[in-house]
Coordinates of C-alpha atoms and ligand atoms in Angstrom, one line a residue:
M1 CA 2.3 14.5 -14.0
C2 CA 1.0 15.5 -17.4
G3 CA -1.1 13.0 -19.2
I4 CA -1.8 12.7 -22.9
V5 CA -4.6 11.0 -24.9
G6 CA -5.2 11.1 -28.6
I7 CA -7.6 9.6 -31.1
V8 CA -7.7 9.8 -34.9
G9 CA -10.5 8.1 -36.8
T10 CA -13.7 8.8 -38.5
E11 CA -16.2 9.0 -35.5
T12 CA -16.3 11.9 -33.1
V13 CA -13.7 11.8 -30.4
T14 CA -14.3 14.4 -27.6
A15 CA -16.3 12.2 -25.2
R16 CA -13.8 9.4 -25.4
L17 CA -10.8 11.8 -25.0
I18 CA -12.4 13.1 -21.8
D19 CA -12.9 9.5 -20.6
G20 CA -9.2 8.9 -21.3
L21 CA -8.3 12.0 -19.3
K22 CA -10.3 10.8 -16.4
R23 CA -8.3 7.6 -16.4
L24 CA -5.1 9.8 -16.2
E25 CA -6.5 11.9 -13.3
Y26 CA -4.6 9.7 -10.8
R27 CA -1.3 11.0 -12.1
G28 CA -2.0 14.4 -10.6
Y29 CA -2.7 17.6 -12.6
D30 CA -4.0 21.2 -12.2
S31 CA -5.6 22.0 -15.5
A32 CA -6.9 20.1 -18.5
G33 CA -7.6 20.7 -22.2
V34 CA -8.7 19.1 -25.4
A35 CA -8.3 20.1 -29.1
V36 CA -10.1 18.6 -32.1
L37 CA -9.4 18.8 -35.8
N38 CA -12.4 18.9 -38.1
G39 CA -13.5 20.4 -41.4
S40 CA -13.2 23.9 -40.0
G41 CA -9.7 23.6 -38.6
L42 CA -8.4 23.3 -35.0
K43 CA -10.6 24.0 -32.1
R44 CA -9.8 23.8 -28.4
A45 CA -11.3 23.9 -24.9
R46 CA -9.2 24.4 -21.7
A47 CA -10.0 24.8 -18.0
K48 CA -8.1 25.3 -14.8
G49 CA -8.6 22.7 -12.1
K50 CA -10.4 19.4 -12.4
I51 CA -11.7 17.7 -15.5
V52 CA -15.3 18.6 -14.4
A53 CA -14.4 22.2 -15.2
L54 CA -13.3 21.2 -18.7
I55 CA -16.6 19.2 -19.1
D56 CA -18.5 22.4 -18.1
E57 CA -16.5 24.4 -20.6
L58 CA -17.3 21.9 -23.3
S59 CA -21.0 21.9 -22.5
D60 CA -21.0 25.7 -22.9
N61 CA -18.8 25.6 -26.0
P62 CA -18.9 22.1 -27.6
I63 CA -16.2 21.0 -30.0
D64 CA -15.9 17.7 -31.8
G65 CA -14.3 16.0 -34.8
P66 CA -12.7 12.8 -36.0
A67 CA -9.3 13.6 -34.5
G68 CA -8.3 15.0 -31.2
I69 CA -5.6 15.4 -28.6
A70 CA -6.2 16.0 -24.9
H71 CA -4.1 16.7 -21.8
T72 CA -3.9 17.0 -18.1
R73 CA -1.3 19.5 -17.1
W74 CA 0.9 19.4 -14.0
A75 CA 2.4 22.8 -14.0
T76 CA 6.2 23.2 -14.4
H77 CA 6.7 26.4 -16.4
G78 CA 3.9 28.9 -15.6
E79 CA 1.2 28.8 -13.1
P80 CA -1.9 26.6 -13.6
N81 CA -4.3 28.8 -15.5
I82 CA -6.2 28.7 -18.7
A83 CA -3.5 30.4 -20.8
N84 CA -0.9 27.9 -19.7
A85 CA -3.1 24.9 -20.1
H86 CA -2.5 22.6 -23.1
P87 CA -3.2 22.3 -26.1
H88 CA -1.0 25.2 -27.3
F89 CA -1.7 26.6 -30.7
A90 CA 0.4 28.4 -33.2
G91 CA -0.9 29.1 -36.7
K92 CA -1.9 25.7 -38.1
V93 CA -0.5 23.7 -35.2
G94 CA -1.8 22.4 -31.9
V95 CA 0.3 20.5 -29.4
V96 CA 0.1 18.8 -26.0
H97 CA 3.3 17.8 -24.1
N98 CA 4.5 16.0 -21.1
G99 CA 8.0 16.8 -20.0
I100 CA 10.3 19.8 -20.1
I101 CA 11.8 21.5 -23.1
E102 CA 15.1 22.7 -21.5
N103 CA 16.1 25.0 -24.3
Y104 CA 12.7 26.7 -24.6
Q105 CA 14.1 30.2 -23.7
D106 CA 16.7 30.0 -26.5
I107 CA 14.0 28.9 -29.0
R108 CA 11.7 31.7 -27.7
A109 CA 14.4 34.2 -28.3
E110 CA 15.0 32.9 -31.8
L111 CA 11.2 33.2 -32.5
S112 CA 10.9 36.6 -30.9
H113 CA 9.0 37.9 -34.0
R114 CA 6.2 35.5 -33.0
T115 CA 3.5 36.2 -30.4
F116 CA 3.5 33.8 -27.5
T117 CA 0.4 33.5 -25.4
S118 CA 1.6 31.4 -22.5
E119 CA 4.5 31.2 -20.1
T120 CA 5.0 27.5 -20.9
D121 CA 8.0 25.8 -22.4
T122 CA 5.6 23.8 -24.6
E123 CA 4.3 26.6 -26.8
V124 CA 7.7 26.8 -28.6
I125 CA 7.0 23.4 -30.1
A126 CA 3.9 24.7 -31.9
H127 CA 5.7 27.8 -33.1
L128 CA 8.7 25.9 -34.3
M129 CA 6.5 23.6 -36.3
D130 CA 4.4 26.4 -37.7
E131 CA 7.6 28.2 -38.8
A132 CA 8.7 25.1 -40.7
L133 CA 5.3 24.8 -42.3
E134 CA 5.4 28.5 -43.3
A135 CA 8.8 27.8 -44.9
G136 CA 7.1 25.3 -47.2
Q137 CA 7.9 22.0 -45.5
S138 CA 5.4 19.2 -45.5
S139 CA 3.9 18.4 -42.1
K140 CA 5.9 15.3 -41.8
D141 CA 9.2 17.0 -42.6
A142 CA 8.3 19.9 -40.4
F143 CA 7.6 17.6 -37.5
A144 CA 10.9 15.8 -37.9
A145 CA 12.8 19.1 -38.2
T146 CA 11.0 20.5 -35.1
L147 CA 12.0 17.5 -33.0
K148 CA 15.7 18.0 -33.9
K149 CA 15.6 21.4 -32.3
L150 CA 14.2 20.3 -29.0
R151 CA 16.4 19.5 -26.0
G152 CA 15.0 18.0 -22.8
A153 CA 12.3 15.4 -22.1
Y154 CA 9.1 15.1 -24.0
A155 CA 6.2 13.0 -24.9
L156 CA 4.1 14.9 -27.3
A157 CA 1.0 14.7 -29.5
L158 CA 0.5 17.3 -32.3
M159 CA -2.1 18.0 -35.0
V160 CA -1.8 20.2 -38.1
D161 CA -4.6 21.9 -39.9
D162 CA -3.3 20.8 -43.3
G163 CA -6.4 18.9 -44.6
Q164 CA -5.0 15.6 -43.5
N165 CA -6.6 13.7 -40.6
E166 CA -3.4 12.8 -38.7
I167 CA -1.8 13.0 -35.3
Y168 CA 2.0 13.3 -34.9
A169 CA 3.6 11.8 -31.8
A170 CA 7.1 11.7 -30.3
R171 CA 8.9 10.4 -27.3
A172 CA 12.2 11.4 -25.7
G173 CA 12.3 10.8 -22.0
S174 CA 8.6 10.7 -21.2
P175 CA 6.5 7.6 -21.9
L176 CA 4.0 7.4 -24.8
A177 CA 2.1 4.5 -26.3
I178 CA 0.2 4.0 -29.5
G179 CA -3.0 2.0 -29.3
I180 CA -4.0 0.1 -32.3
G181 CA -7.7 0.1 -33.3
D182 CA -9.9 -0.8 -36.2
G183 CA -10.2 2.2 -38.4
E184 CA -8.9 4.3 -35.5
M185 CA -5.5 4.9 -33.9
Y186 CA -4.9 6.1 -30.3
L187 CA -2.2 7.7 -28.2
G188 CA -1.9 7.6 -24.5
S189 CA 0.6 8.2 -21.7
D190 CA 0.0 4.8 -20.3
A191 CA -2.1 1.6 -20.7
L192 CA -4.7 3.0 -18.2
A193 CA -5.5 6.0 -20.5
L194 CA -6.2 3.6 -23.3
A195 CA -7.9 0.9 -21.3
Q196 CA -11.3 1.5 -22.9
L197 CA -9.9 2.0 -26.4
S198 CA -7.3 -0.6 -27.2
R199 CA -5.5 -3.6 -25.7
E200 CA -2.8 -3.7 -28.4
L201 CA -0.1 -1.1 -27.6
I202 CA 3.2 -0.1 -29.1
Y203 CA 5.5 1.6 -26.6
L204 CA 7.5 4.2 -28.4
E205 CA 11.2 3.9 -27.7
E206 CA 13.6 6.8 -26.9
G207 CA 13.8 9.2 -29.9
D208 CA 10.9 7.5 -31.7
W209 CA 8.3 9.6 -33.5
A210 CA 5.2 8.5 -35.3
V211 CA 2.4 9.5 -37.7
L212 CA -1.1 8.2 -36.9
S213 CA -4.0 8.2 -39.2
P214 CA -7.4 6.3 -39.1
K215 CA -5.9 3.6 -41.4
G216 CA -2.7 2.9 -39.5
F217 CA 0.6 4.4 -38.2
Q218 CA 4.2 4.5 -39.0
V219 CA 7.0 4.8 -36.4
Y220 CA 10.3 6.4 -37.2
D221 CA 13.5 6.2 -35.1
Q222 CA 15.6 9.2 -34.1
N223 CA 17.4 9.0 -37.4
D224 CA 14.0 9.3 -39.2
K225 CA 14.2 5.8 -40.4
A226 CA 10.9 3.9 -40.6
V227 CA 11.0 1.1 -38.0
K228 CA 8.8 -1.6 -36.6
R229 CA 8.2 -1.8 -32.9
D230 CA 6.8 -4.8 -30.9
V231 CA 3.1 -4.9 -30.1
T232 CA 2.3 -5.5 -26.4
V233 CA -1.1 -7.0 -25.7
I234 CA -2.4 -5.7 -22.4
T235 CA -4.1 -8.2 -20.1
A236 CA -7.3 -7.4 -18.3
G237 CA -5.6 -6.9 -14.9
M238 CA -3.4 -4.1 -16.3
G239 CA -6.4 -2.1 -17.4
A240 CA -8.7 0.3 -15.5
S241 CA -9.3 -0.1 -11.9
E242 CA -12.6 0.7 -10.2
K243 CA -13.1 2.1 -6.7
G244 CA -15.9 -0.2 -5.8
D245 CA -17.6 0.5 -2.5
Y246 CA -14.6 2.3 -1.0
D247 CA -14.7 6.0 -0.4
H248 CA -11.2 6.4 -1.9
Y249 CA -8.9 4.4 -4.1
M250 CA -6.3 4.7 -1.3
L251 CA -8.5 2.9 1.2
K252 CA -9.3 0.3 -1.4
E253 CA -5.6 -0.2 -2.1
I254 CA -4.8 -0.4 1.7
Y255 CA -7.5 -3.1 2.0
E256 CA -6.2 -5.0 -1.0
Q257 CA -2.8 -5.7 0.7
P258 CA -3.6 -9.1 2.1
I259 CA -4.1 -10.2 -1.5
T260 CA -1.4 -8.1 -3.2
V261 CA 1.5 -9.1 -0.8
N262 CA 0.6 -12.7 -1.8
A263 CA 0.5 -11.9 -5.5
T264 CA 4.0 -10.4 -5.1
L265 CA 5.3 -13.3 -3.1
K266 CA 4.3 -15.8 -5.7
N267 CA 6.9 -14.5 -8.1
Y268 CA 9.7 -14.9 -5.7
L269 CA 8.8 -17.9 -3.5
A270 CA 7.6 -21.0 -5.3
E271 CA 5.7 -23.9 -3.7
R272 CA 7.3 -25.8 -0.9
D273 CA 9.4 -22.9 0.2
Q274 CA 11.6 -22.8 -2.8
F275 CA 12.7 -19.5 -4.5
G276 CA 10.7 -18.7 -7.6
D277 CA 12.1 -18.5 -11.1
I278 CA 12.4 -14.7 -11.2
A279 CA 14.5 -14.6 -8.0
Q280 CA 16.7 -17.4 -9.2
K281 CA 17.9 -15.3 -12.1
L282 CA 19.8 -13.1 -9.6
D283 CA 23.2 -14.2 -8.3
F284 CA 24.0 -12.2 -5.1
N285 CA 27.0 -14.4 -4.4
S286 CA 28.9 -13.1 -7.4
V287 CA 28.5 -9.4 -6.5
D288 CA 30.1 -7.4 -3.7
R289 CA 27.6 -4.6 -3.4
L290 CA 23.9 -3.9 -4.0
V291 CA 22.9 -0.5 -5.3
L292 CA 19.3 0.4 -4.8
T293 CA 17.9 3.7 -6.2
A294 CA 14.4 5.0 -6.0
C295 CA 12.3 8.1 -5.2
G296 CA 9.7 8.8 -2.6
T297 CA 8.0 5.9 -1.0
A298 CA 9.9 3.4 -3.2
C299 CA 13.1 4.8 -1.7
Y300 CA 11.9 4.0 1.8
A301 CA 11.2 0.5 0.7
A302 CA 14.8 0.4 -0.5
E303 CA 16.0 1.8 2.9
V304 CA 14.2 -1.1 4.7
A305 CA 15.8 -3.5 2.3
K306 CA 19.3 -2.2 3.3
Y307 CA 18.7 -3.5 6.8
W308 CA 17.6 -6.9 5.5
F309 CA 20.4 -7.4 3.0
E310 CA 23.1 -6.3 5.4
Q311 CA 21.7 -8.2 8.4
Y312 CA 20.7 -11.4 6.8
A313 CA 22.9 -11.7 3.7
G314 CA 26.0 -9.8 4.8
L315 CA 25.8 -7.8 1.5
A316 CA 26.8 -4.2 1.5
V317 CA 24.0 -2.0 0.2
D318 CA 24.0 1.6 -1.0
V319 CA 20.6 3.3 -1.2
D320 CA 20.3 6.5 -3.1
I321 CA 17.6 9.0 -3.8
A322 CA 17.5 8.8 -7.6
S323 CA 17.5 12.6 -8.1
E324 CA 20.9 12.8 -6.3
F325 CA 22.5 9.7 -7.6
R326 CA 24.0 10.4 -10.9
Y327 CA 24.9 14.0 -10.2
R328 CA 27.0 13.2 -7.1
H329 CA 29.5 11.0 -9.2
P330 CA 28.9 7.8 -7.3
V331 CA 31.9 5.4 -7.1
L332 CA 30.5 2.3 -8.7
S333 CA 32.1 -1.1 -9.0
P334 CA 31.0 -3.1 -12.0
N335 CA 30.8 -6.0 -9.7
S336 CA 27.6 -4.6 -8.2
Q337 CA 24.0 -5.5 -8.7
F338 CA 21.8 -2.4 -9.4
I339 CA 18.1 -2.5 -8.6
A340 CA 15.8 0.4 -9.6
V341 CA 12.7 0.3 -7.3
S342 CA 9.7 2.0 -8.8
Q343 CA 5.9 1.5 -8.8
S344 CA 5.4 3.1 -12.1
G345 CA 8.7 2.2 -13.8
E346 CA 8.7 5.7 -15.3
T347 CA 10.0 8.0 -12.7
A348 CA 12.5 10.2 -14.6
D349 CA 15.2 10.3 -12.0
T350 CA 15.1 6.5 -11.2
L351 CA 15.1 5.8 -15.0
A352 CA 18.2 8.1 -15.4
A353 CA 19.9 6.2 -12.5
L354 CA 19.2 2.9 -14.2
R355 CA 20.7 4.1 -17.5
Y356 CA 23.7 5.5 -15.7
C357 CA 24.4 2.2 -14.0
K358 CA 23.8 0.3 -17.2
D359 CA 26.4 2.5 -18.9
A360 CA 28.8 1.9 -16.0
G361 CA 28.6 -1.8 -16.7
L362 CA 26.6 -2.9 -13.6
K363 CA 24.1 -5.7 -13.8
T364 CA 20.7 -4.0 -13.7
A365 CA 17.3 -5.0 -12.6
A366 CA 14.0 -3.1 -12.2
L367 CA 11.5 -3.9 -9.5
V368 CA 8.4 -2.4 -10.9
N369 CA 4.6 -2.6 -10.8
V370 CA 4.1 -1.8 -14.4
M371 CA 5.8 -4.4 -16.4
T372 CA 5.3 -2.5 -19.7
S373 CA 7.2 0.5 -18.3
T374 CA 10.4 1.9 -19.6
M375 CA 12.4 0.7 -16.7
A376 CA 11.1 -2.9 -17.1
R377 CA 12.0 -2.7 -20.8
E378 CA 15.5 -1.2 -20.4
A379 CA 16.9 -3.1 -17.3
D380 CA 18.7 -6.4 -17.9
M381 CA 16.0 -8.0 -15.9
A382 CA 12.5 -6.9 -14.9
M383 CA 11.0 -8.1 -11.6
P384 CA 7.2 -7.6 -11.1
L385 CA 5.4 -6.4 -8.1
N386 CA 2.0 -7.7 -9.3
A387 CA 0.2 -5.3 -7.0
G388 CA -2.3 -4.4 -9.7
P389 CA -3.0 -0.8 -10.8
E390 CA -2.3 1.7 -8.0
I391 CA -4.5 4.8 -8.5
G392 CA -4.2 6.7 -5.2
V393 CA -1.3 9.1 -5.6
A394 CA 0.0 8.2 -2.1
S395 CA 1.6 4.7 -2.6
T396 CA 0.4 2.0 -0.2
K397 CA 0.0 -1.5 -1.8
A398 CA 3.0 -0.9 -4.1
F399 CA 5.1 -0.1 -1.0
T400 CA 4.2 -3.3 0.8
S401 CA 4.7 -5.3 -2.4
Q402 CA 8.1 -3.6 -2.8
L403 CA 9.0 -4.6 0.7
T404 CA 7.7 -8.2 0.2
A405 CA 9.8 -8.6 -3.0
L406 CA 12.9 -7.1 -1.5
A407 CA 12.5 -9.3 1.7
S408 CA 12.3 -12.4 -0.6
L409 CA 15.4 -11.3 -2.5
A410 CA 17.3 -10.6 0.8
L411 CA 16.5 -14.1 1.9
L412 CA 17.7 -15.5 -1.5
A413 CA 20.9 -13.5 -1.1
A414 CA 21.3 -14.8 2.4
V415 CA 21.0 -18.4 1.2
Q416 CA 23.2 -17.9 -1.9
R417 CA 25.9 -16.3 0.2
G418 CA 25.7 -19.1 2.8
K419 CA 24.7 -16.7 5.6
L420 CA 21.5 -18.4 6.6
S421 CA 21.1 -22.1 7.4
G422 CA 18.5 -24.0 5.5
E423 CA 16.4 -24.2 8.7
D424 CA 16.5 -20.4 9.3
A425 CA 15.8 -19.7 5.7
E426 CA 12.8 -21.9 5.8
K427 CA 11.6 -20.2 9.0
Q428 CA 11.8 -16.8 7.3
M429 CA 10.1 -18.1 4.2
Q430 CA 7.3 -19.3 6.4
N431 CA 7.1 -15.8 8.0
L432 CA 6.7 -14.4 4.5
G433 CA 4.1 -17.0 3.8
A434 CA 2.1 -15.8 6.8
L435 CA 2.4 -12.2 5.8
S436 CA -1.0 -12.0 4.1
L437 CA -2.8 -13.2 7.3
L438 CA -0.9 -10.8 9.5
V439 CA -1.7 -7.9 7.1
S440 CA -5.4 -8.8 7.4
T441 CA -5.0 -8.8 11.2
A442 CA -3.2 -5.5 11.1
L443 CA -6.2 -4.0 9.2
E444 CA -8.4 -4.9 12.2
Q445 CA -6.8 -1.9 14.0
D446 CA -8.6 0.4 11.5
T447 CA -11.4 1.6 13.8
H448 CA -9.0 2.2 16.7
I449 CA -6.6 4.2 14.4
K450 CA -9.4 6.2 13.0
K451 CA -10.2 7.5 16.5
L452 CA -6.6 8.5 17.0
A453 CA -6.6 10.3 13.6
K454 CA -9.1 12.7 15.1
D455 CA -6.6 13.8 17.7
L456 CA -3.8 14.0 15.2
S457 CA -5.8 16.1 12.7
V458 CA -5.7 19.2 14.9
A459 CA -1.9 19.2 14.9
K460 CA 0.2 21.6 12.8
S461 CA 3.3 19.4 12.9
A462 CA 4.2 15.8 14.0
F463 CA 7.2 13.7 14.4
F464 CA 7.6 10.0 13.6
L465 CA 10.3 8.0 15.4
G466 CA 11.8 4.5 14.9
R467 CA 15.0 2.5 15.3
G468 CA 16.5 0.0 13.0
A469 CA 14.3 -1.0 10.1
M470 CA 11.5 1.1 11.7
V471 CA 13.4 4.3 10.8
P472 CA 12.4 4.1 7.1
I473 CA 8.9 3.1 8.3
A474 CA 8.8 6.3 10.4
F475 CA 10.0 8.3 7.3
E476 CA 7.3 6.7 5.3
G477 CA 4.7 7.4 8.0
A478 CA 5.7 11.1 8.0
L479 CA 5.6 11.2 4.2
K480 CA 2.1 9.6 4.0
L481 CA 0.8 12.2 6.5
K482 CA 2.4 15.1 4.7
E483 CA 1.2 14.0 1.3
I484 CA -2.4 13.6 2.0
S485 CA -3.3 15.6 5.2
Y486 CA -0.9 18.5 4.5
I487 CA 0.2 18.4 8.2
H488 CA 3.9 19.0 8.5
A489 CA 5.6 15.8 9.6
E490 CA 9.2 14.7 10.0
G491 CA 10.5 11.1 10.4
Y492 CA 13.6 10.7 12.6
A493 CA 15.8 7.9 13.8
A494 CA 14.8 7.9 17.5
G495 CA 18.4 8.2 18.7
E496 CA 19.0 11.3 16.6
L497 CA 16.2 13.3 18.1
K498 CA 18.4 14.7 20.9
H499 CA 20.7 16.2 18.3
G500 CA 18.4 19.0 17.4
P501 CA 14.7 18.2 16.7
I502 CA 13.9 17.8 20.4
A503 CA 14.0 21.6 20.6
L504 CA 10.8 21.6 18.7
I505 CA 8.9 19.4 21.1
E506 CA 6.4 21.3 23.2
K507 CA 3.2 20.5 25.0
D508 CA 1.0 18.2 22.9
T509 CA 3.3 17.9 19.9
P510 CA 2.3 14.6 18.4
V511 CA 5.1 12.1 18.3
I512 CA 4.3 8.8 16.5
V513 CA 6.6 6.1 17.8
V514 CA 7.0 3.0 15.7
A515 CA 8.4 0.3 18.1
P516 CA 7.4 -3.3 17.9
H517 CA 8.8 -5.4 20.8
D518 CA 12.2 -6.2 19.3
R519 CA 15.8 -6.0 20.5
L520 CA 15.7 -2.2 20.1
F521 CA 12.4 -1.7 21.9
E522 CA 13.8 -0.5 25.2
K523 CA 16.0 2.0 23.5
T524 CA 13.2 3.4 21.5
V525 CA 11.0 3.6 24.6
S526 CA 13.7 5.6 26.4
N527 CA 13.7 8.1 23.5
M528 CA 9.9 8.1 23.7
Q529 CA 10.1 9.0 27.4
E530 CA 12.5 11.8 26.6
V531 CA 9.9 13.5 24.4
A532 CA 7.0 12.6 26.7
A533 CA 8.8 14.3 29.6
R534 CA 8.7 17.5 27.4
G535 CA 5.0 17.3 27.0
A536 CA 4.8 15.4 23.7
R537 CA 1.6 13.5 22.9
I538 CA 2.8 10.0 22.2
F539 CA 1.1 7.7 19.7
L540 CA 2.8 4.4 20.1
F541 CA 2.6 1.8 17.3
T542 CA 3.8 -1.4 18.7
D543 CA 2.6 -5.0 19.2
S544 CA 0.8 -6.8 22.1
E545 CA 4.0 -7.2 24.1
G546 CA 5.1 -3.6 23.5
H547 CA 1.6 -2.4 24.4
K548 CA 1.7 -4.3 27.7
E549 CA 5.1 -2.9 28.6
A550 CA 4.9 0.7 27.4
G551 CA 1.3 1.4 26.3
H552 CA 0.6 3.1 29.6
M553 CA 3.3 5.7 29.0
A554 CA 1.7 6.8 25.7
F555 CA -1.3 9.1 25.0
A556 CA -2.5 6.2 22.8
S557 CA -1.1 2.8 21.9
V558 CA -1.9 0.6 19.0
A559 CA -1.1 -3.1 19.3
M560 CA -0.4 -4.2 15.7
P561 CA -0.1 -8.0 15.3
A562 CA 3.1 -9.5 16.7
A563 CA 5.4 -10.5 13.9
D564 CA 9.0 -11.7 13.5
P565 CA 11.3 -8.7 13.3
F566 CA 12.1 -9.7 9.7
I567 CA 8.6 -8.9 8.5
A568 CA 7.6 -6.4 11.2
P569 CA 8.4 -3.4 9.1
I570 CA 5.7 -4.5 6.6
I571 CA 3.1 -5.0 9.3
Q572 CA 3.9 -1.6 11.0
S573 CA 3.6 0.2 7.7
I574 CA -0.1 -0.7 7.6
G575 CA -0.6 1.3 10.8
M576 CA 1.1 4.3 9.2
Q577 CA -1.1 4.2 6.1
L578 CA -4.3 4.0 8.1
L579 CA -3.3 6.9 10.4
A580 CA -2.5 9.1 7.4
Y581 CA -5.6 8.1 5.6
H582 CA -8.0 8.8 8.4
T583 CA -6.3 12.0 9.4
A584 CA -6.7 13.3 5.8
V585 CA -10.3 12.2 5.7
T586 CA -11.0 14.0 9.0
L587 CA -9.5 17.1 7.4
G588 CA -11.5 16.7 4.2
T589 CA -8.5 16.8 1.8
D590 CA -8.5 15.3 -1.7
V591 CA -7.1 11.9 -0.5
D592 CA -6.6 10.3 -3.9
Q593 CA -5.3 13.3 -5.7
P594 CA -3.5 15.5 -3.1
R595 CA -2.7 19.1 -4.2
N596 CA 0.5 19.6 -6.2
L597 CA 1.4 15.9 -6.3
A598 CA 1.8 13.6 -9.2
K599 CA 1.6 9.8 -9.2
S600 CA 4.3 9.3 -11.8
V601 CA 7.0 12.0 -11.9
T602 CA 8.2 11.9 -15.4
V603 CA 10.3 15.1 -15.3
E604 CA 13.5 15.8 -13.4
Ligands
LIG1 C1 5.7 10.2 -6.7 C2 4.5 9.5 -6.1 C3 5.0 8.7 -4.9 C4 6.0 7.7 -5.3 C5 7.2 8.4 -6.1 C6 8.1 7.4 -6.8 O1 6.2 11.2 -5.9 O2 3.6 10.5 -5.6 O3 3.9 8.0 -4.3 O4 6.5 7.0 -4.3 O5 6.7 9.2 -7.1 O6 7.3 6.8 -7.8 P1 7.6 5.4 -8.4 O7 6.6 5.2 -9.5 O8 9.0 5.5 -9.0 O9 7.6 4.3 -7.3

């Protein structure tokens, strides 16, 4: 989703702004631009497509100066072309924006005497501000007045050709951080954007706005009162991430999982099979329901957790897609524990669900990978994934870390609620302790899965089937394939196939069956045979026992390492990741930044 970088100082800024934009590339975008303010006013360069196109444009028409704002745009209003790319200019004002100005049409109508040059919602901000300047207001007053007229979500950075060397910034709904420098100040959508510039960040709060100059900055709250906000010092691990020898970030992140699941686990299980401090802060015995809300891959992690909490802890769980949650008027009991599950901690819908539940009086927690994120700051309790920066748009290591954390919490709930004996709890803790090793073993299937990906890559459409906790893993497998290979894929509960989708099975339709040898194995194999009888090409993801029993019925069979049913979903998800990855590589797609997708979806 849109990314923002800003620098105000005394040295030239363009090259460093471009570097910041590169660090935001992972968020997904379709055009980019930069504006600088120098002795001769505001200048800008914009390009459709990747940042290299912007670099080309800048080498033909260089611009530079001591202050600048830059932007990667993920189109919402208006197609991705140069006219719609940010920064947008009006008179003396240049602005970049992440979010959606919901009342932009009303503002445009009010300003119909002005000439608009784009189809974006953003351009109204520049015009509103320029109108206020023309009416004689100071830049600072004009900015404060402009913000009061905007409805919707925004993080924005704005410059005025007023002889001052300043950047104006504001945040309402979309994240924005100020980076503190020495004789320079910075702005960025996240810590990664600012990784090379500053480790001392101030995260603007809802409704905050700020004025930055080379000498310092001042933050104001939504009532225009000068306020002080806490400084967060970013540790090295939260900074930039390099691809190393891997062809893609996604592959690197898949291979990091033996380490990242352990890094997650450390927060929840302490030495000698005791629960860690973070987990201990939750009391699942005093609640009668768990409400899990998330988007995309994180939501599938929550779906797996529903099986765990219900089976092991006897705790009722509602899992909701965040974008549906608050608008369907959920019936909430204050005696529920709410957990927002999110890699970024910034997904607009998940954040809205968190706020909704907080207002409804629920105990709230955020399970996030970015501990400086808005969700981590706003929830009653923040729980870390510790998976390290995830750059590939398609989530992999964050997913297995979400599963690992949620599995630990389900065990904790089982113990707190007296549903699991000490012995059984210890056995499951040991299973979690062995996870890293099993994930490593699962990765040994890489070469085999790579070969299968060649067969899958010719397909137009594929089905993913599972039963029990493998249903969300099948959903996630289908999502991964769609996201990065652009092959149409559907995940289904295996038993549901007969109720419609089986009509789509014809000769050679690929059906990926996720079926470790558990108590539902035979039932899943029966469903597998039903589609095989209709010509489907079966790719069976199972374990050695399942491979022995049913491998011969499949076109191809992958024996993932045998695992206790409790942790098997985590192990099977590795197979799904590798299958999607190699299929996408075979097809030559942009694996790390798939078309149209954004890593962090900060608009509704
Ligand atoms: C986007 C990403 C997905 C991610 C989802 C939720 O759609 O492309 O990979 O699963 O957002 O993101 P979150 O940061 O809340 O986990």
